[in-house]
């Protein structure tokens, strides 16, 4: 039944949710018409939300506090990040499989940790979400090469630049 509703919604042009980042698109915010994109946006929201930030106090991860508990570049830091991500995904996104998590210290700033999550879900191609966690506890998404290329093509098509 899920297969039918996902495929039917995509064929009928029914959105799955709001697109990230929030941008105004006419009368409403931009919407996700691609199921894979919606999964990635939901995963981003889950991983970048800290436990206690929402009404459901268990929703999210402990990534910020973990980064302050362990030294960058250690196996303990990597294991704690992987465990926090896997627990959150298993609890709140049961249809998503985390294929791998890579944790490395940023080459230009040892206080920044780069986390890359390879994941897959039903009805989608495998995808990746990469982000940096800086010493101030801020997250910065690192776009994939495909996303950078797609944005460049869209800019050329839209503005001729």
Tab-separated table of N, CA and C in Angstrom:
chain	number	residue	atom	x	y	z
A	1	UNK	N	0.815	-1.185	0.000
A	1	UNK	CA	0.000	0.000	0.000
A	1	UNK	C	0.868	1.262	0.000
A	2	UNK	N	1.984	1.245	0.760
A	2	UNK	CA	2.873	2.400	0.792
A	2	UNK	C	3.450	2.673	-0.585
A	3	UNK	N	3.816	1.582	-1.304
A	3	UNK	CA	4.359	1.734	-2.653
A	3	UNK	C	3.376	2.462	-3.540
A	4	UNK	N	2.133	2.062	-3.474
A	4	UNK	CA	1.118	2.668	-4.323
A	4	UNK	C	0.930	4.145	-3.998
A	5	UNK	N	0.880	4.498	-2.717
A	5	UNK	CA	0.640	5.893	-2.363
A	5	UNK	C	1.828	6.778	-2.740
A	6	UNK	N	3.054	6.299	-2.545
A	6	UNK	CA	4.235	7.087	-2.922
A	6	UNK	C	4.259	7.298	-4.427
A	7	UNK	N	4.100	6.223	-5.170
A	7	UNK	CA	4.123	6.335	-6.632
A	7	UNK	C	2.961	7.177	-7.145
A	8	UNK	N	1.780	6.978	-6.571
A	8	UNK	CA	0.600	7.734	-6.999
A	8	UNK	C	0.804	9.220	-6.725
A	9	UNK	N	1.286	9.556	-5.536
A	9	UNK	CA	1.505	10.961	-5.207
A	9	UNK	C	2.517	11.605	-6.143
A	10	UNK	N	3.601	10.889	-6.456
A	10	UNK	CA	4.593	11.443	-7.379
A	10	UNK	C	3.980	11.658	-8.759
A	11	UNK	N	3.193	10.697	-9.237
A	11	UNK	CA	2.572	10.829	-10.559
A	11	UNK	C	1.555	11.961	-10.601
A	12	UNK	N	0.821	12.148	-9.508
A	12	UNK	CA	-0.202	13.190	-9.460
A	12	UNK	C	0.360	14.558	-9.091
A	13	UNK	N	1.629	14.608	-8.750
A	13	UNK	CA	2.239	15.879	-8.379
A	13	UNK	C	1.805	16.363	-7.003
A	14	UNK	N	1.496	15.429	-6.115
A	14	UNK	CA	1.111	15.775	-4.747
A	14	UNK	C	2.380	15.881	-3.915
A	15	UNK	N	2.592	17.020	-3.245
A	15	UNK	CA	3.837	17.185	-2.480
A	15	UNK	C	3.882	16.288	-1.259
A	16	UNK	N	5.104	15.932	-0.858
A	16	UNK	CA	5.327	15.116	0.331
A	16	UNK	C	5.549	15.973	1.572
A	17	UNK	N	5.919	17.223	1.387
A	17	UNK	CA	6.164	18.118	2.510
A	17	UNK	C	6.834	19.392	2.039
A	18	UNK	N	7.236	20.229	2.988
A	18	UNK	CA	7.908	21.477	2.638
A	18	UNK	C	9.377	21.212	2.349
A	19	UNK	N	9.922	21.954	1.391
A	19	UNK	CA	11.316	21.797	0.994
A	19	UNK	C	12.228	22.590	1.918
A	20	UNK	N	13.449	22.125	2.025
A	20	UNK	CA	14.477	22.803	2.812
A	20	UNK	C	15.524	23.340	1.857
A	21	UNK	N	16.080	24.498	2.018
A	21	UNK	CA	15.718	25.472	3.037
A	21	UNK	C	14.364	26.094	2.714
A	22	UNK	N	13.703	26.619	3.737
A	22	UNK	CA	12.400	27.229	3.537
A	22	UNK	C	12.549	28.445	2.637
A	23	UNK	N	11.887	28.388	1.507
A	23	UNK	CA	11.882	29.513	0.574
A	23	UNK	C	10.450	29.714	0.111
A	24	UNK	N	10.098	30.965	-0.098
A	24	UNK	CA	8.739	31.277	-0.507
A	24	UNK	C	8.607	30.998	-1.998
A	25	UNK	N	7.587	30.272	-2.381
A	25	UNK	CA	7.387	29.915	-3.778
A	25	UNK	C	5.997	30.265	-4.258
A	26	UNK	N	5.687	31.538	-4.359
A	26	UNK	CA	4.345	31.930	-4.788
A	26	UNK	C	3.471	32.196	-3.588
A	27	UNK	N	2.424	31.395	-3.441
A	27	UNK	CA	1.481	31.590	-2.331
A	27	UNK	C	1.890	30.836	-1.072
A	28	UNK	N	2.763	29.855	-1.209
A	28	UNK	CA	3.186	29.044	-0.064
A	28	UNK	C	4.691	28.820	-0.134
A	29	UNK	N	5.215	28.103	0.864
A	29	UNK	CA	6.619	27.720	0.825
A	29	UNK	C	6.836	26.667	-0.258
A	30	UNK	N	8.067	26.573	-0.760
A	30	UNK	CA	8.408	25.543	-1.737
A	30	UNK	C	8.094	24.173	-1.140
A	31	UNK	N	7.669	23.246	-1.982
A	31	UNK	CA	7.298	21.917	-1.508
A	31	UNK	C	8.156	20.856	-2.167
A	32	UNK	N	8.280	19.713	-1.491
A	32	UNK	CA	9.003	18.567	-2.054
A	32	UNK	C	8.023	17.682	-2.812
A	33	UNK	N	8.282	17.528	-4.105
A	33	UNK	CA	7.481	16.622	-4.919
A	33	UNK	C	8.240	15.325	-5.171
A	34	UNK	N	9.484	15.280	-4.704
A	34	UNK	CA	10.333	14.101	-4.859
A	34	UNK	C	10.465	13.420	-3.497
A	35	UNK	N	10.095	12.143	-3.441
A	35	UNK	CA	10.102	11.406	-2.181
A	35	UNK	C	11.507	11.312	-1.591
A	36	UNK	N	12.509	11.084	-2.431
A	36	UNK	CA	13.892	10.988	-1.962
A	36	UNK	C	14.363	12.278	-1.321
A	37	UNK	N	13.980	13.395	-1.899
A	37	UNK	CA	14.355	14.698	-1.340
A	37	UNK	C	13.675	14.919	0.016
A	38	UNK	N	12.422	14.474	0.127
A	38	UNK	CA	11.704	14.610	1.396
A	38	UNK	C	12.369	13.782	2.493
A	39	UNK	N	12.805	12.574	2.141
A	39	UNK	CA	13.508	11.720	3.112
A	39	UNK	C	14.781	12.423	3.586
A	40	UNK	N	15.536	12.984	2.656
A	40	UNK	CA	16.779	13.669	3.030
A	40	UNK	C	16.492	14.883	3.919
A	41	UNK	N	15.474	15.644	3.600
A	41	UNK	CA	15.124	16.801	4.420
A	41	UNK	C	14.703	16.368	5.823
A	42	UNK	N	13.921	15.288	5.914
A	42	UNK	CA	13.498	14.792	7.227
A	42	UNK	C	14.689	14.276	8.031
A	43	UNK	N	15.624	13.604	7.350
A	43	UNK	CA	16.827	13.115	8.030
A	43	UNK	C	17.662	14.290	8.534
A	44	UNK	N	17.804	15.312	7.718
A	44	UNK	CA	18.539	16.516	8.124
A	44	UNK	C	17.906	17.102	9.383
A	45	UNK	N	16.590	17.250	9.381
A	45	UNK	CA	15.908	17.821	10.546
A	45	UNK	C	16.111	16.965	11.791
A	46	UNK	N	16.057	15.655	11.640
A	46	UNK	CA	16.257	14.757	12.773
A	46	UNK	C	17.672	14.877	13.331
A	47	UNK	N	18.674	14.793	12.460
A	47	UNK	CA	20.064	14.770	12.920
A	47	UNK	C	20.531	16.116	13.470
A	48	UNK	N	20.003	17.202	12.949
A	48	UNK	CA	20.465	18.517	13.388
A	48	UNK	C	19.631	19.098	14.520
A	49	UNK	N	18.642	18.335	14.995
A	49	UNK	CA	17.863	18.732	16.164
A	49	UNK	C	18.489	18.090	17.392
A	50	UNK	N	18.736	18.881	18.400
A	50	UNK	CA	19.310	18.366	19.639
A	50	UNK	C	18.193	17.860	20.550
A	51	UNK	N	18.431	16.753	21.214
A	51	UNK	CA	17.439	16.224	22.153
A	51	UNK	C	17.077	17.327	23.147
A	52	UNK	N	15.788	17.443	23.427
A	52	UNK	CA	15.310	18.470	24.337
A	52	UNK	C	14.882	19.743	23.643
A	53	UNK	N	15.154	19.868	22.351
A	53	UNK	CA	14.831	21.076	21.601
A	53	UNK	C	13.355	21.143	21.215
A	54	UNK	N	12.724	20.008	21.092
A	54	UNK	CA	11.321	19.946	20.667
A	54	UNK	C	10.451	19.429	21.802
A	55	UNK	N	9.161	19.453	21.556
A	55	UNK	CA	8.206	18.979	22.576
A	55	UNK	C	8.496	17.539	22.983
A	56	UNK	N	8.767	16.656	21.996
A	56	UNK	CA	9.206	15.294	22.304
A	56	UNK	C	10.680	15.394	22.664
A	57	UNK	N	10.991	15.343	23.927
A	57	UNK	CA	12.352	15.605	24.405
A	57	UNK	C	13.378	14.588	23.912
A	58	UNK	N	12.935	13.431	23.435
A	58	UNK	CA	13.863	12.415	22.943
A	58	UNK	C	14.139	12.535	21.454
A	59	UNK	N	13.409	13.416	20.747
A	59	UNK	CA	13.595	13.581	19.309
A	59	UNK	C	14.927	14.260	19.046
A	60	UNK	N	15.701	13.713	18.118
A	60	UNK	CA	16.964	14.325	17.724
A	60	UNK	C	18.168	13.507	18.149
A	61	UNK	N	19.302	14.187	18.224
A	61	UNK	CA	20.580	13.545	18.564
A	61	UNK	C	21.270	14.328	19.680
A	62	UNK	N	22.384	13.795	20.117
A	62	UNK	CA	23.225	14.462	21.122
A	62	UNK	C	24.539	14.936	20.500
A	63	UNK	N	24.532	15.267	19.224
A	63	UNK	CA	25.787	15.532	18.512
A	63	UNK	C	26.589	16.687	19.110
A	64	UNK	N	25.933	17.744	19.516
A	64	UNK	CA	26.668	18.887	20.079
A	64	UNK	C	27.358	18.484	21.377
A	65	UNK	N	26.608	17.895	22.299
A	65	UNK	CA	27.218	17.521	23.581
A	65	UNK	C	28.303	16.467	23.391
A	66	UNK	N	28.120	15.573	22.431
A	66	UNK	CA	29.140	14.555	22.148
A	66	UNK	C	30.444	15.216	21.707
A	67	UNK	N	30.330	16.237	20.886
A	67	UNK	CA	31.545	16.910	20.383
A	67	UNK	C	32.317	17.593	21.506
A	68	UNK	N	31.628	17.957	22.591
A	68	UNK	CA	32.315	18.565	23.729
A	68	UNK	C	32.824	17.529	24.722
A	69	UNK	N	32.363	16.290	24.603
A	69	UNK	CA	32.785	15.238	25.525
A	69	UNK	C	34.078	14.551	25.087
A	70	UNK	N	34.339	14.545	23.779
A	70	UNK	CA	35.471	13.783	23.251
A	70	UNK	C	36.384	14.662	22.413
A	71	UNK	N	37.617	14.271	22.325
A	71	UNK	CA	38.604	14.967	21.507
A	71	UNK	C	38.364	14.652	20.027
A	72	UNK	N	38.460	15.671	19.175
A	72	UNK	CA	38.297	15.472	17.735
A	72	UNK	C	39.342	14.491	17.228
A	73	UNK	N	38.927	13.637	16.325
A	73	UNK	CA	39.842	12.682	15.722
A	73	UNK	C	40.000	11.377	16.475
A	74	UNK	N	39.279	11.210	17.597
A	74	UNK	CA	39.410	9.976	18.370
A	74	UNK	C	38.319	8.980	17.976
A	75	UNK	N	38.596	7.717	18.205
A	75	UNK	CA	37.634	6.667	17.910
A	75	UNK	C	36.425	6.772	18.835
A	76	UNK	N	36.633	7.275	20.058
A	76	UNK	CA	35.521	7.455	20.993
A	76	UNK	C	34.509	8.464	20.457
A	77	UNK	N	35.006	9.563	19.878
A	77	UNK	CA	34.124	10.563	19.283
A	77	UNK	C	33.349	9.947	18.125
A	78	UNK	N	34.050	9.261	17.248
A	78	UNK	CA	33.399	8.638	16.091
A	78	UNK	C	32.323	7.644	16.542
A	79	UNK	N	32.650	6.779	17.494
A	79	UNK	CA	31.684	5.782	17.966
A	79	UNK	C	30.448	6.429	18.589
A	80	UNK	N	30.632	7.484	19.370
A	80	UNK	CA	29.504	8.162	20.020
A	80	UNK	C	28.604	8.840	18.980
A	81	UNK	N	29.192	9.464	17.964
A	81	UNK	CA	28.410	10.111	16.900
A	81	UNK	C	27.632	9.065	16.119
A	82	UNK	N	28.296	7.982	15.737
A	82	UNK	CA	27.632	6.913	14.987
A	82	UNK	C	26.468	6.344	15.801
A	83	UNK	N	26.689	6.091	17.080
A	83	UNK	CA	25.639	5.531	17.930
A	83	UNK	C	24.452	6.491	18.041
A	84	UNK	N	24.703	7.785	18.243
A	84	UNK	CA	23.628	8.765	18.370
A	84	UNK	C	22.805	8.845	17.084
A	85	UNK	N	23.484	8.855	15.933
A	85	UNK	CA	22.785	8.916	14.643
A	85	UNK	C	21.960	7.658	14.425
A	86	UNK	N	22.556	6.494	14.644
A	86	UNK	CA	21.833	5.236	14.431
A	86	UNK	C	20.617	5.115	15.346
A	87	UNK	N	20.755	5.488	16.614
A	87	UNK	CA	19.628	5.418	17.543
A	87	UNK	C	18.485	6.333	17.107
A	88	UNK	N	18.814	7.552	16.684
A	88	UNK	CA	17.781	8.498	16.262
A	88	UNK	C	17.050	7.996	15.018
A	89	UNK	N	17.799	7.503	14.040
A	89	UNK	CA	17.180	7.027	12.800
A	89	UNK	C	16.319	5.796	13.064
A	90	UNK	N	16.827	4.855	13.859
A	90	UNK	CA	16.046	3.654	14.178
A	90	UNK	C	14.763	4.001	14.920
A	91	UNK	N	14.804	5.008	15.779
A	91	UNK	CA	13.646	5.382	16.581
A	91	UNK	C	12.619	6.191	15.792
A	92	UNK	N	13.078	7.147	14.989
A	92	UNK	CA	12.155	8.105	14.383
A	92	UNK	C	12.003	7.983	12.867
A	93	UNK	N	12.856	7.227	12.206
A	93	UNK	CA	12.751	7.072	10.744
A	93	UNK	C	12.981	5.610	10.378
A	94	UNK	N	12.102	4.763	10.824
A	94	UNK	CA	12.298	3.320	10.676
A	94	UNK	C	12.405	2.862	9.222
A	95	UNK	N	11.926	3.631	8.270
A	95	UNK	CA	12.025	3.252	6.865
A	95	UNK	C	13.353	3.619	6.224
A	96	UNK	N	14.240	4.239	6.989
A	96	UNK	CA	15.542	4.675	6.476
A	96	UNK	C	16.624	3.764	7.042
A	97	UNK	N	17.568	3.385	6.198
A	97	UNK	CA	18.711	2.576	6.614
A	97	UNK	C	19.968	3.423	6.528
A	98	UNK	N	20.698	3.507	7.628
A	98	UNK	CA	21.993	4.191	7.614
A	98	UNK	C	23.012	3.176	7.106
A	99	UNK	N	23.547	3.434	5.926
A	99	UNK	CA	24.513	2.519	5.320
A	99	UNK	C	25.906	2.714	5.893
A	100	UNK	N	26.278	3.968	6.161
A	100	UNK	CA	27.577	4.237	6.776
A	100	UNK	C	27.592	5.650	7.326
A	101	UNK	N	28.448	5.848	8.326
A	101	UNK	CA	28.682	7.175	8.900
A	101	UNK	C	30.189	7.363	8.955
A	102	UNK	N	30.660	8.477	8.415
A	102	UNK	CA	32.079	8.803	8.438
A	102	UNK	C	32.262	10.068	9.259
A	103	UNK	N	33.215	10.049	10.171
A	103	UNK	CA	33.494	11.196	11.035
A	103	UNK	C	34.973	11.530	10.901
A	104	UNK	N	35.283	12.765	10.496
A	104	UNK	CA	36.683	13.196	10.379
A	104	UNK	C	36.824	14.628	10.881
A	105	UNK	N	37.992	14.935	11.400
A	105	UNK	CA	38.289	16.309	11.787
A	105	UNK	C	38.564	17.108	10.518
A	106	UNK	N	38.097	18.340	10.481
A	106	UNK	CA	38.312	19.202	9.323
A	106	UNK	C	39.810	19.483	9.179
A	107	UNK	N	40.320	19.453	7.965
A	107	UNK	CA	41.755	19.649	7.730
A	107	UNK	C	42.214	21.064	8.066
A	108	UNK	N	41.345	22.061	7.854
A	108	UNK	CA	41.751	23.442	8.084
A	108	UNK	C	41.509	23.905	9.524
A	109	UNK	N	40.650	23.185	10.261
A	109	UNK	CA	40.357	23.566	11.639
A	109	UNK	C	40.059	22.296	12.427
A	110	UNK	N	40.978	21.908	13.291
A	110	UNK	CA	40.837	20.643	14.020
A	110	UNK	C	39.653	20.640	14.994
A	111	UNK	N	39.078	21.813	15.257
A	111	UNK	CA	37.923	21.891	16.150
A	111	UNK	C	36.597	21.636	15.440
A	112	UNK	N	36.636	21.530	14.117
A	112	UNK	CA	35.427	21.253	13.341
A	112	UNK	C	35.410	19.778	12.981
A	113	UNK	N	34.264	19.140	13.193
A	113	UNK	CA	34.098	17.729	12.869
A	113	UNK	C	33.180	17.627	11.659
A	114	UNK	N	33.598	16.884	10.645
A	114	UNK	CA	32.764	16.656	9.456
A	114	UNK	C	32.154	15.273	9.558
A	115	UNK	N	30.832	15.227	9.452
A	115	UNK	CA	30.080	13.979	9.541
A	115	UNK	C	29.390	13.754	8.204
A	116	UNK	N	29.567	12.559	7.660
A	116	UNK	CA	28.929	12.204	6.395
A	116	UNK	C	28.113	10.936	6.604
A	117	UNK	N	26.828	10.999	6.248
A	117	UNK	CA	25.918	9.882	6.451
A	117	UNK	C	25.435	9.385	5.089
A	118	UNK	N	25.739	8.144	4.770
A	118	UNK	CA	25.200	7.503	3.571
A	118	UNK	C	23.973	6.725	4.013
A	119	UNK	N	22.859	6.917	3.311
A	119	UNK	CA	21.620	6.278	3.726
A	119	UNK	C	20.804	5.860	2.523
A	120	UNK	N	19.839	4.994	2.779
A	120	UNK	CA	18.918	4.561	1.732
A	120	UNK	C	17.546	4.369	2.363
A	121	UNK	N	16.520	4.388	1.508
A	121	UNK	CA	15.141	4.201	1.962
A	121	UNK	C	14.352	3.588	0.816
A	122	UNK	N	13.219	3.037	1.140
A	122	UNK	CA	12.350	2.503	0.096
A	122	UNK	C	12.029	3.590	-0.920
A	123	UNK	N	11.945	3.215	-2.179
A	123	UNK	CA	11.530	4.095	-3.278
A	123	UNK	C	12.499	5.222	-3.574
A	124	UNK	N	13.727	5.143	-3.072
A	124	UNK	CA	14.709	6.197	-3.338
A	124	UNK	C	16.041	5.575	-3.711
A	125	UNK	N	16.852	6.355	-4.400
A	125	UNK	CA	18.223	5.951	-4.656
A	125	UNK	C	19.037	6.234	-3.394
A	126	UNK	N	20.114	5.487	-3.163
A	126	UNK	CA	20.972	5.798	-2.009
A	126	UNK	C	21.421	7.256	-2.082
A	127	UNK	N	21.573	7.882	-0.940
A	127	UNK	CA	21.919	9.291	-0.903
A	127	UNK	C	22.925	9.552	0.198
A	128	UNK	N	23.339	10.821	0.328
A	128	UNK	CA	24.339	11.208	1.303
A	128	UNK	C	23.953	12.550	1.901
A	129	UNK	N	24.253	12.722	3.171
A	129	UNK	CA	24.063	13.987	3.859
A	129	UNK	C	25.339	14.259	4.642
A	130	UNK	N	26.020	15.357	4.342
A	130	UNK	CA	27.281	15.692	4.996
A	130	UNK	C	27.144	17.058	5.663
A	131	UNK	N	27.634	17.147	6.903
A	131	UNK	CA	27.560	18.412	7.618
A	131	UNK	C	28.763	18.551	8.535
A	132	UNK	N	29.079	19.807	8.865
A	132	UNK	CA	30.155	20.128	9.805
A	132	UNK	C	29.542	20.572	11.118
A	133	UNK	N	30.206	20.235	12.212
A	133	UNK	CA	29.836	20.725	13.535
A	133	UNK	C	31.008	21.563	14.022
A	134	UNK	N	30.759	22.863	14.287
A	134	UNK	CA	31.871	23.725	14.704
A	134	UNK	C	31.878	23.893	16.223
A	135	UNK	N	32.940	24.505	16.769
A	135	UNK	CA	33.082	24.620	18.224
A	135	UNK	C	31.944	25.379	18.903
A	136	UNK	N	31.257	26.233	18.168
A	136	UNK	CA	30.138	26.969	18.757
A	136	UNK	C	28.856	26.162	18.791
A	137	UNK	N	28.906	24.930	18.282
A	137	UNK	CA	27.721	24.088	18.265
A	137	UNK	C	26.825	24.344	17.080
A	138	UNK	N	27.371	24.933	16.019
A	138	UNK	CA	26.574	25.213	14.826
A	138	UNK	C	26.828	24.157	13.759
A	139	UNK	N	25.785	23.854	13.006
A	139	UNK	CA	25.875	22.897	11.910
A	139	UNK	C	25.923	23.646	10.589
A	140	UNK	N	26.751	23.166	9.677
A	140	UNK	CA	26.812	23.699	8.322
A	140	UNK	C	26.737	22.531	7.367
A	141	UNK	N	25.722	22.526	6.494
A	141	UNK	CA	25.599	21.443	5.529
A	141	UNK	C	26.649	21.611	4.437
A	142	UNK	N	27.241	20.498	4.026
A	142	UNK	CA	28.218	20.482	2.942
A	142	UNK	C	27.527	19.863	1.742
A	143	UNK	N	27.248	20.655	0.701
A	143	UNK	CA	26.523	20.097	-0.444
A	143	UNK	C	27.358	19.053	-1.189
A	144	UNK	N	26.674	18.059	-1.744
A	144	UNK	CA	27.357	17.047	-2.546
A	144	UNK	C	27.743	17.657	-3.885
A	145	UNK	N	28.640	17.018	-4.590
A	145	UNK	CA	29.052	17.492	-5.910
A	145	UNK	C	27.859	17.558	-6.850
A	146	UNK	N	26.963	16.575	-6.762
A	146	UNK	CA	25.776	16.549	-7.625
A	146	UNK	C	24.862	17.736	-7.320
A	147	UNK	N	24.731	18.101	-6.044
A	147	UNK	CA	23.893	19.239	-5.677
A	147	UNK	C	24.497	20.548	-6.168
A	148	UNK	N	25.809	20.683	-6.074
A	148	UNK	CA	26.484	21.887	-6.561
A	148	UNK	C	26.295	22.005	-8.070
A	149	UNK	N	26.455	20.889	-8.779
A	149	UNK	CA	26.283	20.890	-10.237
A	149	UNK	C	24.847	21.223	-10.622
A	150	UNK	N	23.877	20.626	-9.940
A	150	UNK	CA	22.464	20.883	-10.240
A	150	UNK	C	22.116	22.349	-9.998
A	151	UNK	N	22.654	22.926	-8.916
A	151	UNK	CA	22.399	24.329	-8.622
A	151	UNK	C	23.012	25.228	-9.693
A	152	UNK	N	24.202	24.864	-10.161
A	152	UNK	CA	24.856	25.633	-11.212
A	152	UNK	C	24.047	25.590	-12.512
A	153	UNK	N	23.549	24.406	-12.859
A	153	UNK	CA	22.738	24.261	-14.074
A	153	UNK	C	21.443	25.056	-13.934
A	154	UNK	N	20.826	24.988	-12.751
A	154	UNK	CA	19.581	25.730	-12.527
A	154	UNK	C	19.822	27.236	-12.656
A	155	UNK	N	20.972	27.711	-12.118
A	155	UNK	CA	21.304	29.128	-12.195
A	155	UNK	C	21.492	29.550	-13.654
A	156	UNK	N	22.147	28.716	-14.465
A	156	UNK	CA	22.364	29.027	-15.888
A	156	UNK	C	21.018	29.067	-16.594
A	157	UNK	N	20.170	28.086	-16.333
A	157	UNK	CA	18.864	28.041	-16.980
A	157	UNK	C	17.993	29.225	-16.575
A	158	UNK	N	18.098	29.631	-15.316
A	158	UNK	CA	17.240	30.693	-14.811
A	158	UNK	C	17.760	32.086	-15.168
A	159	UNK	N	19.075	32.289	-15.043
A	159	UNK	CA	19.625	33.639	-15.206
A	159	UNK	C	20.581	33.780	-16.403
A	160	UNK	N	20.914	32.664	-17.046
A	160	UNK	CA	21.860	32.734	-18.145
A	160	UNK	C	23.279	33.007	-17.688
A	161	UNK	N	23.556	32.747	-16.410
A	161	UNK	CA	24.880	33.028	-15.829
A	161	UNK	C	25.609	31.727	-15.592
